[in-house]
Amino acid sequence: MDMSEQCAAPGSRQCNHSGTTVCADCTVRVVSVCNVLEPSELEALERISQVTVFAPKSMLFDQGALASSVFNVTEGIVRLYKSLPDGRRQIMGFALPGDFLGLALMDRYGVTAEAITQVKVCRFQRSSFLSYIDGKPHLLRRLHEFAGHELSLAQDQMLLLGRKTAEEKVAAFLVGLQVRYARIGPMSVTVPLPMGRQDIADYLGLTIETVSRTLTKLAREKIILLVPDGVRLLSSERLDQLTAA
Amino acid sequence: MDMSEQCAAPGSRQCNHSGTTVCADCTVRVVSVCNVLEPSELEALERISQVTVFAPKSMLFDQGALASSVFNVTEGIVRLYKSLPDGRRQIMGFALPGDFLGLALMDRYGVTAEAITQVKVCRFQRSSFLSYIDGKPHLLRRLHEFAGHELSLAQDQMLLLGRKTAEEKVAAFLVGLQVRYARIGPMSVTVPLPMGRQDIADYLGLTIETVSRTLTKLAREKIILLVPDGVRLLSSERLDQLTAA
DNA sequence: CGACTGATTGAACCAGCTCAACTCATGTGG
DNA sequence: CCACATGAGTTGAGCTGGTTCAATCAGTCG
């Protein structure tokens, strides 16, 4: 049997640590929950973790299912959404490297998670993770900090969804994404958009056509430049104005 | 100097525990964060708490201010909101007895909190509360559970704001409020609405007129009955249908 | 009583939606 | 190598759910 990889779910590949991928080398550790752990604790965490790779468009977990695992995203981008029976969809957020999925530690997933790009995660059995946390209040504190941050982002998003115009929504989305990318890489005015227009629309409470028209309008006004699979932010001045405070 | 009451902020009255109000008698303890504490721990908590009463329309704290206190609501109802510079407002939620304000334990308040009715709270210095938590991982766990629940509600609200119709929004609001009241009192088909139409509108991402029209429409269809300062839910069948899943 | 505040109702309007056509890659197999 | 699907994105034209503006109604308080 191949020790380095084993099948788990459609679209995903798992492997135990073979010595090549260790937390010590992890590029996103400093921005993720693990950062508060001592080297010895990190080693113990590594022992209960499984690196898993998800193919684009594959599902990490489904809204309402028993939360058997929690995840730390290390590569790629994940969409988190809720759906209504008639197909209407609201994307709650995009998880980037460093983000933790299953933060609430509840027994069922509240949202569906799907890989947009290829996604690499550290996966933990929820039960193992819960016992691991036990007696590590500093880690629990860190998880709580992350949850507080999530809640704060959710509140910003509620303000956006309930009270902002299409133009303000799109501007806030672009600037917000730029800021989040800057946490895990160099600050750049070029913002990749690995998600499609439909995802952006479902995140902002708009239609695909309105997103497209609004991006075109911002481009026509030289506030942004549309590039393949991304956007270049030309006037952070005008964008900040639209994003307001 | 009067030992039982001392001025603190406009619209609020504070008093240290004079022996008449103790956690042991607290009617909302079972649904609030305190419920995981041992009697001896409760006593210690009581020593760092101040019962404070806020008059209707007075502010508990302001968005962006240093978070000097955290609160456990014991009576009344509080609106939590964010504002845009031009006055647009989004209400993130209504805090009822048993709810904890400042859950995220962040150093600044993310929202503004205003008493709608007269409000009674247990108030804690954030610093005191933080030291109190230290070495009580079960309390931190409880706070984290509450935060997870808040996050889940926030996500439901994002779905509502981004993708639901006015009728679905109003129905979800009424049923949601009914369920929340049921946690702290007897289940009832009569739902008090202590907040005004403007608050409901700013919570649902609608205008006051649309809220009014929608309520009237639901009443005309005998799904609800409008009563002074409240609503009677006549057809939970039709309401659940609108609330959908 | 009048003055005020909050809620309802009516009528015109418009931001964003719906429906539909078109563009532009990318892929495929003959 | 080209003909032709296929899917994502853009653009246009008309529509509509919810807003805006304005008038009216219903309590409540002095």
XYZ file of C-alpha atoms (C1' of nucleotides) in Angstrom:
550
model
C 0.000 0.000 0.000
C 1.183 3.463 -0.810
C 2.027 5.090 2.512
C 2.236 8.641 1.267
C -1.271 8.921 -0.153
C -4.626 7.294 0.415
C -8.061 7.945 -0.958
C -10.580 9.681 1.307
C -13.347 11.439 -0.568
C -14.013 12.271 -4.194
C -11.685 15.049 -5.232
C -9.349 14.824 -2.276
C -6.026 13.144 -1.583
C -4.754 12.558 1.921
C -1.377 11.711 3.285
C 0.104 11.399 6.731
C 3.210 13.343 7.357
C 6.060 11.663 5.561
C 8.658 14.031 6.951
C 8.666 16.327 3.944
C 5.814 18.582 5.050
C 6.156 19.746 8.628
C 4.611 22.559 10.612
C 8.066 24.023 11.149
C 8.268 24.817 7.434
C 4.657 25.974 7.186
C 4.448 29.251 5.266
C 1.131 30.297 6.797
C 1.815 29.331 10.405
C 2.419 32.902 11.542
C -1.043 33.984 10.442
C -2.912 30.847 11.512
C -4.126 29.505 14.830
C -1.066 27.289 15.228
C 1.148 30.297 15.807
C 0.603 30.287 19.581
C 1.893 26.736 19.970
C 5.274 25.760 21.410
C 7.519 23.598 19.190
C 6.665 20.550 21.304
C 2.949 21.266 21.065
C 3.297 21.798 17.344
C 4.804 18.354 17.019
C 1.870 16.803 18.859
C -0.545 18.697 16.602
C 1.315 17.436 13.575
C 0.740 13.885 14.748
C -3.058 14.290 14.651
C -3.101 16.246 11.395
C -3.499 14.966 7.863
C -2.468 17.036 4.896
C -5.299 16.796 2.373
C -5.541 18.185 -1.132
C -8.887 19.044 -2.689
C -9.390 19.424 -6.420
C -11.072 22.578 -7.754
C -14.869 22.465 -7.306
C -14.712 19.578 -4.845
C -16.534 19.841 -1.528
C -14.734 19.949 1.813
C -17.966 19.604 3.784
C -21.676 20.198 3.488
C -24.049 22.495 5.365
C -25.881 20.529 8.061
C -23.598 17.478 8.007
C -21.975 16.207 11.197
C -18.754 18.132 11.680
C -16.302 15.228 11.650
C -13.277 17.350 10.759
C -11.873 20.829 11.187
C -9.388 22.348 8.737
C -6.547 24.773 8.517
C -6.220 26.042 4.944
C -2.611 26.212 3.763
C -2.992 26.712 0.011
C -5.772 27.757 -2.359
C -9.127 29.386 -1.832
C -12.410 28.013 -0.509
C -15.956 29.373 -0.812
C -18.269 29.070 2.198
C -21.968 29.369 1.470
C -25.544 28.718 2.458
C -28.255 27.798 -0.020
C -32.017 28.138 -0.021
C -34.161 25.229 -1.262
C -34.912 27.081 -4.508
C -31.243 27.472 -5.339
C -30.611 31.023 -4.155
C -27.151 31.104 -2.646
C -25.291 33.430 -0.294
C -21.528 33.121 -0.005
C -20.481 33.936 3.564
C -16.842 34.329 2.732
C -13.762 33.085 0.945
C -11.239 31.195 3.044
C -7.601 31.893 2.193
C -4.403 30.237 3.434
C -4.174 30.699 7.191
C -7.931 30.559 7.691
C -9.426 27.952 9.969
C -12.626 26.131 9.011
C -14.812 24.833 11.802
C -13.784 27.573 14.202
C -17.092 27.471 16.042
C -16.346 23.854 17.022
C -20.037 23.075 16.700
C -21.224 19.539 16.070
C -22.648 20.343 12.635
C -21.296 22.463 9.807
C -23.285 25.661 9.383
C -22.180 26.218 5.802
C -21.000 24.308 2.767
C -17.306 24.601 1.862
C -16.070 24.096 -1.707
C -12.593 24.394 -3.152
C -12.398 27.083 -5.817
C -8.782 26.459 -6.805
C -6.857 23.386 -5.785
C -6.795 23.552 -1.995
C -4.369 22.114 0.509
C -5.409 21.844 4.150
C -4.280 20.447 7.470
C -7.207 18.301 8.467
C -8.019 17.207 12.014
C -10.642 14.863 13.373
C -12.876 17.204 15.324
C -12.813 14.831 18.305
C -8.997 14.631 18.230
C -8.761 18.370 17.899
C -11.128 18.891 20.829
C -9.063 16.632 23.081
C -5.916 18.336 21.838
C -7.289 21.743 22.821
C -8.162 20.467 26.288
C -5.609 21.879 28.689
C -4.315 24.402 26.147
C -6.195 27.565 27.078
C -3.786 29.703 25.055
C -4.876 27.841 21.906
C -8.527 28.214 22.869
C -7.874 31.918 23.394
C -6.344 32.074 19.916
C -9.341 30.253 18.405
C -11.616 32.674 20.197
C -9.654 35.620 18.808
C -10.119 34.181 15.330
C -13.832 33.718 15.972
C -14.093 37.319 17.145
C -12.391 38.453 13.973
C -14.752 36.335 11.865
C -17.714 37.842 13.685
C -16.398 41.314 13.017
C -16.009 40.554 9.306
C -19.517 39.098 9.272
C -20.861 42.331 10.732
C -19.053 44.404 8.119
C -20.614 42.139 5.512
C -24.094 42.622 7.000
C -23.663 46.376 6.701
C -22.542 45.880 3.120
C -25.409 43.565 2.204
C -28.117 45.579 3.893
C -27.113 49.135 3.158
C -24.537 49.563 0.385
C -24.970 50.201 -3.322
C -23.646 47.858 -6.009
C -20.680 50.153 -6.648
C -19.802 50.340 -2.939
C -20.168 46.578 -2.610
C -17.795 45.816 -5.462
C -15.254 48.393 -4.278
C -15.336 47.016 -0.723
C -14.925 43.495 -2.048
C -11.827 44.364 -4.077
C -10.148 46.377 -1.324
C -11.052 43.765 1.284
C -9.531 41.014 -0.799
C -6.391 43.067 -1.384
C -5.970 43.527 2.368
C -6.471 39.847 3.052
C -3.941 38.815 0.400
C -1.455 41.233 1.971
C -1.521 39.166 5.178
C -0.136 36.121 3.409
C 2.020 37.685 0.706
C 3.461 40.968 -0.504
C 1.109 43.959 -0.685
C 0.145 44.424 -4.302
C -2.212 46.571 -6.349
C -2.915 43.539 -8.522
C -5.661 41.475 -6.932
C -6.184 37.961 -8.317
C -9.808 36.900 -8.616
C -9.712 33.102 -8.659
C -13.476 32.971 -8.067
C -15.928 33.500 -10.919
C -18.365 36.366 -11.347
C -21.191 34.211 -10.001
C -19.279 33.709 -6.749
C -18.655 37.445 -6.437
C -22.337 38.118 -7.104
C -23.439 35.568 -4.494
C -21.022 37.086 -2.005
C -22.252 40.645 -2.543
C -25.969 39.932 -2.860
C -26.023 40.976 -6.525
C -26.490 39.295 -9.893
C -23.658 38.305 -12.178
C -24.722 40.996 -14.659
C -24.596 43.778 -12.087
C -21.132 42.669 -10.940
C -19.932 42.668 -14.535
C -21.445 46.060 -15.307
C -20.055 47.584 -12.114
C -16.539 46.290 -12.784
C -16.773 47.665 -16.335
C -17.925 51.013 -14.976
C -15.040 51.203 -12.482
C -12.639 50.271 -15.279
C -14.109 52.938 -17.598
C -13.518 55.502 -14.834
C -9.885 54.311 -14.543
C -10.411 53.321 -10.927
C -9.456 49.733 -11.704
C -8.004 47.832 -14.640
C -9.487 44.472 -15.540
C -6.800 41.869 -16.204
C -7.190 38.139 -16.885
C -8.338 36.425 -13.663
C -7.869 39.551 -11.633
C -8.026 43.289 -11.186
C -5.433 46.010 -10.809
C -6.421 48.713 -8.338
C -5.460 52.014 -9.951
C -6.964 54.588 -7.604
C -6.981 53.460 -3.993
C -8.080 57.024 -3.286
C -11.370 56.664 -5.159
C -11.763 53.087 -3.910
C -11.337 54.071 -0.269
C -13.858 56.810 -0.885
C -16.360 54.236 -2.139
C -15.460 51.810 0.635
C -15.946 54.685 3.103
C -16.047 54.112 6.836
C -21.823 59.168 49.799
C -24.652 56.949 48.650
C -23.313 53.401 48.658
C -26.111 51.810 46.676
C -25.989 54.000 43.595
C -23.445 56.169 41.880
C -23.481 58.053 38.634
C -21.520 56.574 35.731
C -22.716 57.785 32.365
C -25.684 59.764 31.118
C -28.735 57.538 31.245
C -27.241 54.854 33.453
C -27.301 54.083 37.162
C -24.807 51.778 38.788
C -24.728 50.007 42.099
C -22.480 47.473 43.709
C -24.186 44.446 45.053
C -26.000 45.390 48.207
C -27.063 41.834 48.949
C -30.466 42.126 47.336
C -29.381 41.203 43.815
C -27.229 38.114 43.668
C -26.291 35.746 40.893
C -27.950 32.915 42.800
C -31.337 34.542 42.199
C -30.563 35.537 38.621
C -33.448 34.629 36.331
C -31.342 34.479 33.175
C -28.333 32.636 34.562
C -29.273 29.321 32.993
C -29.195 30.811 29.496
C -26.184 33.066 29.961
C -22.440 32.493 30.057
C -22.399 32.362 33.861
C -24.183 29.035 33.857
C -20.960 27.004 33.702
C -19.597 28.535 36.902
C -19.427 26.805 40.299
C -21.155 28.582 43.207
C -17.772 29.710 44.534
C -16.747 31.035 41.131
C -20.088 32.826 40.814
C -19.402 34.588 44.073
C -16.051 35.813 42.772
C -17.683 36.989 39.559
C -20.285 38.819 41.563
C -17.534 40.712 43.318
C -16.234 42.210 40.056
C -19.685 42.893 38.590
C -21.727 46.049 38.793
C -25.435 46.022 38.119
C -26.149 48.946 35.830
C -29.456 50.264 34.544
C -29.695 52.113 31.239
C -32.619 54.337 30.327
C -34.392 53.808 27.002
C -32.428 55.289 24.089
C -29.235 55.653 26.120
C -25.983 54.283 24.761
C -24.125 51.394 26.386
C -21.070 51.886 24.184
C -20.036 53.314 20.853
C -18.586 51.711 17.736
C -14.811 52.204 17.655
C -14.436 53.241 21.314
C -12.009 51.442 23.603
C -13.812 48.439 25.045
C -13.559 49.280 28.723
C -16.469 47.071 29.793
C -18.259 43.897 28.853
C -21.892 43.258 29.732
C -24.335 40.533 30.516
C -27.883 41.701 29.745
C -30.388 40.696 32.415
C -33.432 42.806 31.527
C -34.641 44.775 28.517
C -33.559 44.864 24.908
C -30.533 46.428 23.212
C -29.912 47.271 19.554
C -26.438 46.701 18.126
C -25.621 48.580 14.947
C -23.067 50.016 12.579
C -23.499 53.338 10.787
C -22.107 54.786 7.596
C -20.920 58.413 7.549
C -24.014 59.486 5.603
C -26.358 58.063 8.216
C -27.266 54.731 6.676
C -27.523 52.221 9.484
C -27.467 48.445 9.734
C -28.643 46.796 12.928
C -26.596 43.645 13.534
C -28.940 42.259 16.134
C -31.088 42.800 19.190
C -29.609 41.663 22.491
C -32.108 40.098 24.899
C -31.699 39.025 28.538
C -29.019 36.355 28.719
C -27.009 37.817 25.861
C -23.410 38.830 26.416
C -22.043 42.030 24.895
C -18.343 42.169 24.134
C -18.086 38.449 23.494
C -15.217 38.886 21.060
C -13.136 40.348 23.920
C -11.522 42.716 21.416
C -9.952 45.953 22.558
C -12.451 48.130 20.688
C -16.198 47.826 20.274
C -17.135 46.846 16.743
C -20.681 48.151 17.004
C -22.727 50.721 18.871
C -25.103 49.427 21.555
C -28.222 51.368 22.575
C -30.932 50.495 25.047
C -34.330 50.246 23.371
C -36.323 49.655 26.551
C -34.941 50.214 30.009
C -32.030 47.791 30.241
C -30.402 46.151 33.229
C -26.963 44.583 32.851
C -24.175 43.016 34.845
C -21.214 45.131 33.874
C -17.576 44.076 34.147
C -14.369 45.979 33.576
C -12.935 44.243 30.552
C -9.539 43.982 32.253
C -11.080 42.465 35.394
C -13.117 40.075 33.309
C -10.046 39.011 31.335
C -8.103 38.237 34.501
C -11.160 36.465 35.893
C -11.312 34.214 32.824
C -7.648 33.357 33.157
C -7.426 29.839 34.525
C -11.106 29.136 33.835
C -11.000 27.325 30.500
C -14.562 26.059 30.972
C -15.775 29.674 30.987
C -13.656 30.469 27.943
C -15.155 27.408 26.272
C -18.631 28.731 27.099
C -17.787 32.168 25.724
C -16.492 30.498 22.598
C -19.724 28.520 22.265
C -21.661 31.774 22.512
C -19.416 33.355 19.890
C -19.965 30.374 17.600
C -23.710 30.780 18.036
C -23.458 34.501 17.265
C -21.454 33.714 14.153
C -24.087 31.231 13.055
C -26.852 33.807 13.540
C -24.775 36.349 11.621
C -24.512 33.924 8.724
C -28.251 33.328 8.712
C -28.672 37.089 8.635
C -26.265 37.420 5.692
C -28.353 34.923 3.752
C -31.444 36.922 4.669
C -29.956 40.282 3.727
C -28.391 39.129 0.484
C -30.973 36.773 -0.922
C -34.415 37.012 0.668
C -37.481 39.017 -0.337
C -39.113 41.588 1.920
C -41.865 39.145 2.852
C -39.363 36.396 3.715
C -37.280 38.848 5.721
C -40.190 40.028 7.846
C -41.448 36.472 8.396
C -37.968 35.281 9.427
C -37.630 38.229 11.781
C -40.911 37.501 13.566
C -40.312 33.765 13.895
C -36.702 34.310 14.948
C -37.755 36.723 17.657
C -40.432 34.325 18.868
C -37.848 31.557 19.203
C -35.437 33.818 21.068
C -38.136 34.968 23.509
C -38.986 31.324 24.151
C -35.481 30.771 25.579
C -36.100 33.234 28.382
C -39.839 32.887 28.953
C -42.859 30.800 28.040
C -43.366 29.990 24.349
C -46.066 32.295 23.040
C -47.671 33.156 19.719
C -47.754 36.783 20.823
C -44.436 38.410 20.000
C -43.752 41.814 21.590
C -42.021 44.292 19.329
C -40.385 46.801 21.679
C -38.311 48.190 18.798
C -39.803 50.641 16.308
C -40.395 50.082 12.618
C -37.196 51.958 11.777
C -35.189 49.477 13.855
C -36.860 46.542 12.136
C -36.171 48.137 8.750
C -32.518 48.736 9.599
C -32.214 45.150 10.797
C -33.724 43.667 7.635
C -32.111 45.970 5.095
C -35.451 47.517 4.144
C -37.199 50.865 4.528
C -39.727 51.646 7.200
C -42.456 51.835 4.550
C -41.712 48.393 3.164
C -41.754 46.892 6.675
C -45.096 48.525 7.361
C -46.582 47.435 4.034
C -45.315 43.879 4.478
C -46.722 43.583 7.993
C -50.040 44.932 6.724
C -49.992 42.404 3.883
C -49.298 39.487 6.255
C -52.095 40.732 8.510
C -54.496 41.026 5.558
C -53.706 37.388 4.697
C -54.465 36.404 8.325
C -50.912 35.085 8.787
C -50.332 37.512 11.630
C -52.405 39.909 13.713
C -51.012 43.339 14.487
C -51.482 44.280 18.136
C -50.190 47.340 20.005
C -46.387 47.024 20.381
C -46.391 43.506 19.041
C -47.639 40.838 16.701
C -49.630 37.659 17.150
C -48.467 34.817 14.922
C -51.624 33.164 13.590
C -50.289 30.722 11.019
C -46.920 29.288 11.952
C -47.497 26.984 8.995
C -47.457 29.810 6.455
C -44.706 31.598 8.369
C -42.417 28.560 8.389
C -43.103 28.230 4.691
C -41.905 31.787 4.154
C -38.981 31.312 6.529
C -38.113 28.128 4.603
C -34.886 26.218 5.121
C -57.293 71.077 22.640
C -52.918 71.366 19.589
C -48.296 69.512 18.979
C -45.551 65.760 18.373
C -43.993 61.175 17.327
C -44.605 56.815 15.107
C -47.118 54.134 11.769
C -49.731 53.546 7.577
C -51.003 54.370 2.852
C -50.607 56.186 -1.923
C -48.172 57.249 -6.201
C -44.136 57.959 -8.930
C -39.577 56.498 -9.561
C -35.261 53.899 -10.095
C -31.312 50.607 -8.895
C -30.739 46.415 -9.788
C -32.985 42.292 -11.906
C -34.518 39.428 -15.854
C -34.189 37.881 -20.284
C -31.679 37.645 -24.340
C -28.036 38.357 -27.569
C -23.361 38.480 -28.342
C -18.109 37.960 -27.470
C -14.212 35.430 -26.435
C -11.572 31.971 -24.936
C -10.656 26.954 -24.622
C -11.225 22.403 -25.984
C -12.317 18.526 -29.128
C -12.500 15.413 -32.730
C -12.812 14.705 -37.655
C -5.852 22.693 -39.004
C -10.352 24.053 -38.989
C -15.464 23.492 -37.674
C -17.957 23.598 -33.857
C -19.372 22.963 -29.282
C -19.022 24.722 -24.450
C -18.684 27.859 -20.635
C -17.563 32.277 -18.677
C -18.091 37.044 -19.247
C -20.097 41.257 -21.250
C -23.634 44.203 -23.057
C -28.368 45.767 -24.216
C -33.366 46.611 -23.362
C -37.234 46.370 -20.660
C -39.234 45.285 -16.170
C -40.156 45.261 -11.174
C -39.567 45.018 -6.067
C -38.561 48.060 -3.117
C -37.501 53.022 -2.498
C -38.682 57.857 -2.306
C -41.539 61.514 -1.478
C -45.701 63.048 0.350
C -50.012 62.879 2.657
C -52.750 60.943 6.223
C -53.829 58.583 10.494
C -53.441 57.286 15.455
C -51.898 57.654 19.847
C -49.830 60.357 23.735
C -48.451 64.013 26.272
C -48.606 68.796 28.071
